[in-house]
Every structure is written in structure tokens, then in C-alpha cells.
């Protein structure tokens, strides 16, 4: 359905912010203007839940998580950046494969199956978007996905 992504994003971040205690710093780097997209809320919730849980899981205590919304042409860019352990260059594309996990031993301790990002990719592509990872080992990771923006509704002056 038609969703104001700004409000939807805020509510998801709020839910994580309540649970995080003092362990992380959240930074919302976007304005409160409305941004409309046609999405299945449950599916995109699943995408964001995984991306944000990953950011928390692979970051140290006191880490900062930055949330961004950027509009470019007819797409909305949704971006989550952490300053955690990062992903080695040769693994960047593979993290979207089913069951792929960087450093099996360390990842196993963290819990999870390695399916989260594979599902996220599938869900984003169903919506006509794309998803990718950028990272520097030891510095942090940015996950970006896009969603087609709905045309702003024309003002009706009649
Ligand atoms: P699941 O999501 O199924 O619980 P998972 O988190 O291990 O398990 P994915 O979310 O698919 O699986 O991520 C795949 C792998 O990519 C992770 O195991 C981890 O090695 C790496 N990864 C994902 N996000 C990050 C991140 N923000 N920082 C560092 N590594 C990451
Ligand atoms: Mg995950």
C-alpha cells in the first residue's frame, strides 16, 4: 500500500531505539518531509529489521548507527551505516547469497543463519529496487537499498 516512508522508517528505528539502552548511538540524518512509496509493509519491515540487527550485531559497544533517506530522480535511497567490524572487499557481493557468512567461527557465536540479507535482496527486488553493501574492514559498513518513489500527488485547487 501507499506509505509515507519517513514515518514508517521512524517507527522502525524507534522500536530499536527503545531496546538498545545506552549501548549504541542512533543518528537520524533526514528531514521529516513526506516520502511516498508503494510497499508491502511487512516485507520491508523484515528487510529493515535484518539490516539494523546486523548493524548492531557487528558493532562494538558505543557504536554509532546512522540512518539516511535520500531522494534521487524517482528513487528513494535508504541507507544504514555502522562503524563496526566491516566486511572484507572479496565478501561484499557474497553477503547477499543464501547462508553466506563472513568468518564462520565468529559469526556462529553471534547467532543467525546467514539468510537475512538474501531474503532482504529478494524482498527489495520484488519492490523494483536494488540493494548493495559498501564497507571498509575495521571501519564500518553501509547498506543501501532503493525503492521507486510515487509521484507527489498533484495539488487540487478546484
Ligand atoms: P541472519 O540474518 O540469518 O540471522 P546473519 O546476520 O549472519 O544471519 P545476513 O544478515 O545474511 O546473515 O548477513 C550475512 C553476513 O554478512 C553476516 O554473517 C556477516 O558476516 C556479514 N554482515 C552483514 N551485515 C554486516 C554488518 N553491518 N557489518 C559487518 N558484517 C556484516
Ligand atoms: Mg542478519
XYZ file of C-alpha atoms and ligand atoms in Angstrom:
190
model
C 0.000 0.000 0.000
C 0.894 3.682 -0.259
C 3.147 4.506 2.679
C 4.852 7.656 3.917
C 8.282 6.063 4.241
C 9.569 8.802 6.554
C 7.045 7.920 9.246
C 7.380 4.189 8.644
C 11.204 4.394 8.963
C 10.886 6.472 12.155
C 8.651 3.853 13.761
C 11.043 1.008 12.978
C 14.033 2.961 14.302
C 12.012 3.900 17.428
C 11.431 0.223 18.158
C 15.195 -0.495 18.043
C 15.999 2.644 19.986
C 13.833 1.511 22.910
C 15.688 -1.806 23.091
C 19.223 -0.554 22.625
C 19.748 1.026 26.062
C 22.960 3.045 26.227
C 24.892 0.635 24.044
C 24.542 2.466 20.731
C 24.114 5.973 19.409
C 21.445 6.441 16.748
C 21.657 9.310 14.310
C 18.699 10.130 12.036
C 20.113 12.124 9.146
C 16.956 13.010 7.229
C 14.235 15.624 7.269
C 10.659 14.939 8.341
C 9.206 15.675 4.891
C 6.832 13.051 3.493
C 8.208 10.483 1.041
C 5.652 8.190 -0.589
C 6.342 4.638 -1.767
C 4.155 1.643 -2.628
C 5.320 -1.172 -0.362
C 4.286 -4.285 1.463
C 4.987 -3.018 4.985
C 5.587 -6.487 6.449
C 8.193 -7.338 3.824
C 10.085 -4.057 4.103
C 9.918 -4.324 7.903
C 11.696 -7.664 7.564
C 14.355 -6.027 5.343
C 14.996 -3.197 7.805
C 14.914 -5.473 10.836
C 17.707 -7.547 9.377
C 19.833 -4.619 8.216
C 19.537 -2.859 11.578
C 20.106 -6.051 13.616
C 23.222 -6.712 11.553
C 24.478 -3.180 12.214
C 24.019 -3.754 15.960
C 25.377 -7.319 15.896
C 28.599 -6.396 14.092
C 29.339 -3.164 16.001
C 31.145 -2.597 19.290
C 29.593 -1.107 22.431
C 29.050 2.599 21.998
C 28.922 2.255 18.212
C 27.058 4.778 16.119
C 24.351 3.819 13.639
C 23.437 6.428 11.067
C 20.100 6.376 9.192
C 19.673 8.287 5.944
C 16.953 8.883 3.378
C 17.978 10.397 0.044
C 15.837 11.136 -2.992
C 17.489 10.892 -6.381
C 15.415 11.074 -9.537
C 12.473 8.711 -8.973
C 14.107 6.606 -6.312
C 14.333 6.699 -2.568
C 17.721 5.604 -1.191
C 17.506 4.075 2.275
C 20.898 3.852 3.964
C 22.088 2.367 7.257
C 25.725 2.938 8.247
C 27.555 1.426 11.193
C 31.123 1.830 12.433
C 31.581 -1.843 13.237
C 33.909 -4.628 12.088
C 33.187 -4.180 8.391
C 33.156 -6.693 5.540
C 36.271 -7.663 3.539
C 36.150 -6.486 -0.090
C 36.068 -10.001 -1.520
C 32.951 -10.823 0.529
C 30.933 -7.689 -0.272
C 28.802 -9.217 -3.030
C 28.596 -12.651 -1.402
C 26.866 -11.484 1.793
C 23.621 -11.429 -0.222
C 23.961 -15.162 -1.036
C 21.994 -17.665 0.998
C 23.837 -18.970 4.078
C 26.931 -16.894 3.311
C 28.598 -15.559 6.447
C 31.943 -13.812 6.745
C 34.259 -15.603 9.159
C 32.156 -18.628 10.065
C 33.619 -19.097 13.538
C 32.993 -15.555 14.691
C 29.598 -15.364 13.002
C 28.394 -18.566 14.637
C 28.914 -17.060 18.078
C 26.760 -14.118 17.008
C 23.833 -16.334 16.099
C 21.886 -16.321 12.860
C 21.734 -18.420 9.727
C 23.127 -16.179 7.005
C 19.747 -15.848 5.340
C 18.851 -12.312 6.405
C 20.451 -10.381 3.538
C 19.453 -12.992 0.933
C 15.828 -12.514 1.971
C 16.293 -8.742 2.060
C 17.592 -8.780 -1.530
C 14.643 -10.841 -2.686
C 12.145 -8.516 -0.954
C 13.761 -5.339 -2.287
C 13.856 -6.711 -5.839
C 10.160 -7.680 -5.640
C 9.563 -3.964 -4.983
C 11.588 -2.929 -8.026
C 14.592 -1.800 -6.024
C 18.240 -2.744 -5.584
C 20.412 -3.415 -2.555
C 24.178 -3.276 -2.072
C 26.893 -3.106 0.553
C 29.885 -0.795 0.895
C 32.426 -1.381 3.596
C 35.923 -0.896 4.861
C 37.282 -3.577 7.164
C 37.616 -2.321 10.718
C 35.877 0.964 9.852
C 32.258 0.067 9.193
C 29.575 -0.865 6.723
C 26.875 0.901 4.736
C 23.889 -0.996 3.394
C 21.805 0.891 0.838
C 18.575 -0.142 -0.839
C 16.331 1.736 -3.231
C 12.571 1.925 -3.656
C 10.706 3.607 -6.526
C 9.118 6.844 -5.291
C 5.487 7.592 -6.033
C 4.867 10.829 -7.870
C 3.896 13.514 -5.397
C 0.155 13.886 -5.520
C -0.852 16.903 -7.583
C -2.389 19.695 -5.592
C -6.075 20.002 -6.390
C -7.021 23.672 -6.498
C -10.511 23.160 -7.925
P 20.645 -13.963 9.940
O 20.404 -12.623 9.353
O 20.093 -15.060 9.119
O 20.260 -14.011 11.369
P 23.369 -13.242 9.538
O 23.116 -11.903 10.155
O 24.690 -13.884 9.807
O 22.217 -14.244 9.952
P 22.971 -11.948 6.960
O 22.142 -10.902 7.616
O 22.511 -12.517 5.673
O 23.220 -13.184 7.948
O 24.443 -11.378 6.726
C 25.414 -12.206 6.087
C 26.797 -11.947 6.641
O 27.231 -10.656 6.231
C 26.893 -11.932 8.159
O 27.071 -13.214 8.692
C 28.115 -11.052 8.394
O 29.288 -11.816 8.258
C 28.051 -10.067 7.234
N 27.425 -8.777 7.612
C 26.147 -8.382 7.376
N 25.914 -7.145 7.834
C 27.075 -6.720 8.382
C 27.490 -5.504 9.026
N 26.653 -4.469 9.197
N 28.778 -5.427 9.449
C 29.635 -6.463 9.264
N 29.315 -7.628 8.675
C 28.048 -7.763 8.237
Mg 21.371 -10.810 9.644
